[in-house]
Short mmCIF file of C-alpha atoms and ligand atoms in Angstrom, two decimals:
data_model
loop_
_atom_site.label_atom_id
_atom_site.label_comp_id
_atom_site.label_asym_id
_atom_site.label_seq_id
_atom_site.Cartn_x
_atom_site.Cartn_y
_atom_site.Cartn_z
CA MET A 1447 -0.01 0.14 0.03
CA LYS A 1448 1.40 3.26 -1.23
CA LEU A 1449 -0.47 6.15 0.21
CA ILE A 1450 -0.59 10.00 0.32
CA LEU A 1451 -1.25 11.86 3.42
CA LEU A 1452 -2.05 15.59 2.03
CA GLY A 1453 -3.87 18.43 4.04
CA ALA A 1454 -2.61 22.42 6.18
CA PRO A 1455 -0.18 22.36 9.16
CA GLY A 1456 -1.33 20.39 11.94
CA ALA A 1457 -4.32 18.62 10.28
CA GLY A 1458 -3.66 15.42 12.06
CA LYS A 1459 -1.42 14.12 9.44
CA GLY A 1460 1.38 13.30 11.69
CA THR A 1461 -1.54 11.79 14.30
CA GLN A 1462 -3.46 9.63 12.02
CA SER A 1463 0.05 8.30 10.35
CA GLU A 1464 1.39 6.52 13.63
CA PHE A 1465 -2.71 4.82 13.49
CA ILE A 1466 -1.84 3.41 10.22
CA VAL A 1467 1.94 2.52 10.91
CA ASP A 1468 0.28 0.31 13.69
CA LYS A 1469 -2.89 -1.05 11.66
CA TYR A 1470 -0.89 -1.78 8.67
CA GLY A 1471 2.70 -2.65 8.97
CA ILE A 1472 4.27 0.21 7.01
CA PRO A 1473 6.33 2.91 7.47
CA ALA A 1474 5.38 6.91 7.65
CA LEU A 1475 8.38 8.64 5.38
CA SER A 1476 7.45 12.30 6.88
CA THR A 1477 9.85 14.82 5.42
CA GLY A 1478 9.16 16.74 8.31
CA GLU A 1479 10.66 14.89 10.84
CA ILE A 1480 13.91 13.83 8.63
CA LEU A 1481 13.92 17.63 7.80
CA ARG A 1482 13.86 18.82 11.95
CA ALA A 1483 16.19 15.42 12.45
CA ALA A 1484 18.88 16.45 10.26
CA VAL A 1485 18.94 19.95 11.92
CA LYS A 1486 19.01 18.60 15.11
CA ASN A 1487 22.48 16.75 13.45
CA GLY A 1488 23.56 19.50 11.99
CA THR A 1489 24.00 17.53 8.55
CA PRO A 1490 24.18 19.39 5.04
CA VAL A 1491 20.66 18.74 4.33
CA GLY A 1492 19.54 20.58 7.81
CA LEU A 1493 21.85 23.53 7.20
CA LYS A 1494 20.12 24.15 3.90
CA ALA A 1495 16.91 23.68 4.74
CA LYS A 1496 17.50 25.59 8.73
CA SER A 1497 15.67 28.92 7.90
CA TYR A 1498 12.94 27.99 5.18
CA MET A 1499 11.52 26.00 7.89
CA ASP A 1500 11.96 28.66 10.37
CA ALA A 1501 10.33 31.06 8.59
CA GLY A 1502 7.31 28.79 7.98
CA ALA A 1503 8.23 28.44 3.94
CA LEU A 1504 8.99 25.30 1.87
CA VAL A 1505 12.59 24.14 1.73
CA PRO A 1506 13.49 23.74 -2.13
CA ASP A 1507 11.93 21.23 -4.13
CA ASP A 1508 15.86 19.75 -5.22
CA VAL A 1509 16.24 19.02 -1.21
CA ILE A 1510 13.21 17.56 -0.68
CA ILE A 1511 12.96 14.91 -3.70
CA ASP A 1512 16.69 13.90 -2.76
CA VAL A 1513 15.62 13.56 0.97
CA ILE A 1514 12.52 11.61 0.04
CA LYS A 1515 13.82 9.32 -2.94
CA GLU A 1516 17.07 8.29 -0.25
CA ARG A 1517 14.36 7.32 2.10
CA MET A 1518 11.90 5.39 -0.21
CA GLY A 1519 15.02 3.74 -0.78
CA GLU A 1520 15.47 1.84 2.84
CA PRO A 1521 14.82 -1.65 3.01
CA ASP A 1522 11.79 -0.79 5.53
CA ALA A 1523 9.89 0.74 2.51
CA ALA A 1524 9.93 -2.16 -0.10
CA LYS A 1525 6.18 -2.93 0.39
CA GLY A 1526 4.86 0.04 1.43
CA PHE A 1527 4.35 3.43 3.11
CA ILE A 1528 2.52 6.16 3.79
CA LEU A 1529 3.99 9.88 2.63
CA ASP A 1530 3.28 12.17 5.56
CA GLY A 1531 4.05 15.99 4.03
CA VAL A 1532 5.13 15.04 0.65
CA PRO A 1533 4.63 15.84 -1.80
CA ARG A 1534 3.78 19.56 -1.40
CA THR A 1535 4.37 21.16 -4.70
CA VAL A 1536 3.37 20.15 -7.66
CA ALA A 1537 7.15 19.72 -8.68
CA GLN A 1538 7.78 17.81 -5.89
CA ALA A 1539 4.34 15.22 -7.63
CA GLU A 1540 5.82 15.58 -10.44
CA ALA A 1541 8.67 14.47 -9.52
CA LEU A 1542 7.34 11.05 -7.66
CA GLU A 1543 6.14 9.94 -10.93
CA LYS A 1544 8.43 10.12 -12.94
CA MET A 1545 10.78 7.74 -10.49
CA GLY A 1546 7.96 5.55 -11.29
CA VAL A 1547 6.07 5.76 -7.83
CA GLU A 1548 2.63 4.68 -8.36
CA ILE A 1549 0.43 6.20 -5.50
CA ASP A 1550 -2.79 3.68 -4.32
CA LEU A 1551 -4.90 6.57 -2.65
CA VAL A 1552 -4.24 9.82 -1.28
CA LEU A 1553 -6.15 11.06 1.75
CA ASP A 1554 -6.63 15.06 1.92
CA ILE A 1555 -6.98 15.66 5.69
CA GLU A 1556 -9.45 18.50 5.78
CA VAL A 1557 -9.85 21.19 8.76
CA SER A 1558 -10.46 25.24 8.49
CA ASP A 1559 -7.37 27.35 8.92
CA GLU A 1560 -9.36 28.63 12.71
CA ASN A 1561 -8.97 25.06 14.30
CA ILE A 1562 -5.73 24.56 12.54
CA ILE A 1563 -4.44 27.63 14.88
CA GLU A 1564 -5.87 25.80 17.83
CA ARG A 1565 -4.39 22.52 17.35
CA LEU A 1566 -0.59 23.99 16.71
CA SER A 1567 -0.99 26.53 19.60
CA GLY A 1568 -1.88 23.45 21.95
CA ARG A 1569 0.89 20.68 20.02
CA ARG A 1570 3.00 19.04 22.32
CA VAL A 1571 5.66 16.88 20.57
CA CYS A 1572 7.67 14.05 22.14
CA GLU A 1573 11.72 15.20 21.51
CA LYS A 1574 12.69 10.90 21.96
CA CYS A 1575 10.17 9.10 19.69
CA GLY A 1576 8.46 12.23 18.11
CA ALA A 1577 4.81 10.78 18.88
CA THR A 1578 2.61 13.62 19.11
CA TYR A 1579 -0.03 15.28 21.85
CA HIS A 1580 -2.54 18.29 22.77
CA THR A 1581 -2.61 19.69 26.17
CA LEU A 1582 -6.47 19.46 25.34
CA PHE A 1583 -6.89 17.17 22.58
CA LYS A 1584 -4.77 14.23 22.83
CA PRO A 1585 -2.99 14.72 26.93
CA SER A 1586 -0.06 12.83 27.78
CA GLN A 1587 -0.93 10.65 30.96
CA VAL A 1588 1.67 12.34 33.01
CA PRO A 1589 1.91 16.20 31.94
CA GLU A 1590 4.76 16.94 29.77
CA VAL A 1591 6.44 13.53 29.62
CA CYS A 1592 5.53 10.56 26.39
CA ASP A 1593 2.96 7.98 26.91
CA ARG A 1594 5.30 5.49 25.15
CA CYS A 1595 8.81 6.11 25.63
CA GLY A 1596 8.96 8.37 28.82
CA GLY A 1597 11.04 11.10 26.82
CA ARG A 1598 9.99 14.81 27.22
CA LEU A 1599 7.36 16.63 25.79
CA ILE A 1600 8.67 20.10 24.29
CA ILE A 1601 7.04 23.09 21.66
CA ARG A 1602 8.01 22.46 17.60
CA LYS A 1603 9.94 25.67 16.69
CA ASP A 1604 7.64 26.42 14.06
CA ASP A 1605 4.60 26.67 16.54
CA GLU A 1606 5.03 30.11 17.32
CA PRO A 1607 1.90 32.07 16.08
CA GLU A 1608 3.53 34.29 13.32
CA THR A 1609 5.16 30.78 11.98
CA ILE A 1610 1.67 29.41 11.80
CA LYS A 1611 0.08 32.09 9.97
CA ALA A 1612 3.00 32.07 7.13
CA ARG A 1613 2.92 27.80 6.99
CA LEU A 1614 -1.20 28.24 6.44
CA ALA A 1615 -0.32 30.93 3.71
CA THR A 1616 2.86 28.29 2.01
CA TYR A 1617 -0.06 25.97 2.12
CA HIS A 1618 -2.81 27.56 0.46
CA GLU A 1619 -0.88 29.09 -2.04
CA GLN A 1620 1.72 26.43 -3.04
CA THR A 1621 0.18 22.72 -1.34
CA GLU A 1622 -3.58 23.32 -1.76
CA PRO A 1623 -2.80 22.71 -6.07
CA LEU A 1624 -2.30 19.25 -5.33
CA VAL A 1625 -6.21 18.66 -4.54
CA ASP A 1626 -7.10 18.66 -7.96
CA PHE A 1627 -3.83 17.46 -8.76
CA TYR A 1628 -4.43 14.20 -7.47
CA ARG A 1629 -8.12 14.09 -8.45
CA GLN A 1630 -7.34 14.47 -11.69
CA ARG A 1631 -5.63 11.25 -11.36
CA ASP A 1632 -8.90 9.77 -9.32
CA LYS A 1633 -6.57 9.19 -6.26
CA LEU A 1634 -7.68 11.51 -3.97
CA VAL A 1635 -10.13 10.88 -1.15
CA GLU A 1636 -11.20 13.97 1.28
CA ILE A 1637 -11.35 13.11 4.77
CA GLU A 1638 -13.40 15.76 6.66
CA GLY A 1639 -10.59 15.96 9.53
CA SER A 1640 -12.46 18.55 11.66
CA TYR A 1641 -13.73 15.64 13.94
CA SER A 1642 -12.28 14.18 17.15
CA VAL A 1643 -9.05 12.03 16.61
CA GLU A 1644 -10.52 8.35 17.18
CA LYS A 1645 -13.41 9.89 14.79
CA THR A 1646 -10.91 10.54 11.85
CA ARG A 1647 -9.05 7.48 12.63
CA ASP A 1648 -12.61 5.42 12.17
CA ARG A 1649 -13.11 6.65 8.69
CA ILE A 1650 -9.54 6.27 7.45
CA ASP A 1651 -9.84 2.98 8.72
CA GLU A 1652 -13.16 2.72 6.62
CA VAL A 1653 -11.59 4.17 3.49
CA LEU A 1654 -8.18 1.71 3.58
CA GLY A 1655 -10.60 -1.53 4.25
CA ALA A 1656 -12.48 -0.56 0.88
CA LEU A 1657 -8.70 -0.87 -0.79
CA PRO A 1658 -8.62 -3.98 -2.82
CA LYS A 1659 -6.63 -6.24 -1.09
P1 LIG B 77 6.05 19.02 8.70
O1 LIG B 77 6.71 18.51 9.78
O2 LIG B 77 5.33 18.25 7.45
O3 LIG B 77 4.82 20.16 9.00
P2 LIG B 77 3.28 20.45 8.51
O4 LIG B 77 2.72 19.76 7.34
O5 LIG B 77 3.01 21.81 8.49
O6 LIG B 77 2.48 19.46 9.30
P3 LIG B 77 2.36 18.83 11.31
O7 LIG B 77 3.23 18.42 11.28
O8 LIG B 77 2.98 20.53 11.78
O9 LIG B 77 0.93 19.01 11.39
P4 LIG B 77 0.29 17.09 10.86
O10 LIG B 77 -0.59 17.54 10.06
O11 LIG B 77 0.91 16.15 11.03
O12 LIG B 77 -0.07 17.53 12.18
P5 LIG B 77 -0.75 16.77 13.58
O13 LIG B 77 -0.72 15.51 13.57
O14 LIG B 77 0.88 17.29 14.26
O15 LIG B 77 7.21 20.05 7.64
C1 LIG B 77 7.58 21.37 9.07
C2 LIG B 77 8.38 22.30 7.83
O16 LIG B 77 9.31 20.84 6.87
C3 LIG B 77 7.33 22.55 6.66
O17 LIG B 77 7.32 24.16 7.08
C4 LIG B 77 9.00 23.18 6.01
O18 LIG B 77 9.75 23.97 5.74
C5 LIG B 77 9.56 21.81 5.60
N1 LIG B 77 9.13 20.22 4.78
C6 LIG B 77 8.51 19.30 5.40
N2 LIG B 77 8.12 18.66 3.87
C7 LIG B 77 8.30 19.36 2.93
C8 LIG B 77 8.25 19.52 1.73
N3 LIG B 77 7.49 17.75 0.97
N4 LIG B 77 8.32 20.08 1.05
C9 LIG B 77 8.91 21.51 1.16
N5 LIG B 77 9.19 21.55 2.54
C10 LIG B 77 8.87 21.12 3.49
O19 LIG B 77 -1.76 17.29 14.82
C11 LIG B 77 -1.21 18.82 14.99
C12 LIG B 77 -2.39 18.97 16.49
O20 LIG B 77 -3.38 18.45 16.51
C13 LIG B 77 -1.61 18.00 17.51
O21 LIG B 77 -1.35 18.27 18.84
C14 LIG B 77 -2.49 16.27 17.87
O22 LIG B 77 -2.55 16.05 18.95
C15 LIG B 77 -3.78 17.46 17.51
N6 LIG B 77 -5.03 16.81 16.19
C16 LIG B 77 -4.37 16.17 15.23
N7 LIG B 77 -5.54 15.65 15.24
C17 LIG B 77 -6.94 15.90 15.89
C18 LIG B 77 -8.27 15.93 15.69
N8 LIG B 77 -8.94 14.89 15.31
N9 LIG B 77 -8.75 16.82 16.82
C19 LIG B 77 -8.09 17.52 17.68
N10 LIG B 77 -6.79 17.63 17.62
C20 LIG B 77 -6.01 17.11 16.64
#
């Protein structure tokens, strides 16, 4: 199974991909996570990406295409994967097609900008394993401590209010055109993402369960 999770920043792509990974046993390939690790480790990719990420802008397509090509070539991605946060421009989507990547389905998680701001303002992530929480909607059992691994929960640097606005503007301008791109290819399924984590998960499960085995 090869899936793309499309949606605005904070729509719930990372949250829902955690569930798909657990249930379907395919890895989530998140360019955001790969880039954050690269920035943390000070690699050449991280050095190129940092200023764009801090500003809520997109990292250049050539950097992303190299990153995702390399990640898709790892052994765990041989039987399928979820692309979380990529493609994010028409140029990235076309590059995937040129590479011969055949996508089964694109799940477009739709949430209003108002909800996005509320979600990103309360988001906490585990600095160790990357698990995602929300202070109101998905709190950890012990405040500021990850349920999965006991790591410390932190606020992402790009979840500052001004950066959230910039990320949303970037999304509408550069990523939203992908909705039509994949609709034209008959791959798009719209998922109402403003419901609870569980209700959204059930809808995604229903859609994936109906895919031919
Ligand atoms: P990336 O890490 O991909 O960030 P994003 O797309 O902005 O997405 P997020 O991780 O912020 O949100 P999400 O949809 O995963 O939501 P989540 O599940 O966490 O990218 C970061 C940066 O890297 C980009 O800005 C860019 O600079 C660069 N980059 C990455 N990929 C790139 C690419 N392909 N091209 C160019 N540049 C790239 O949920 C959010 C919060 O809401 C959480 O707190 C969660 O608990 C809560 N929540 C989730 N679902 C619900 C629900 N149903 N109800 C209530 N709360 C919910």
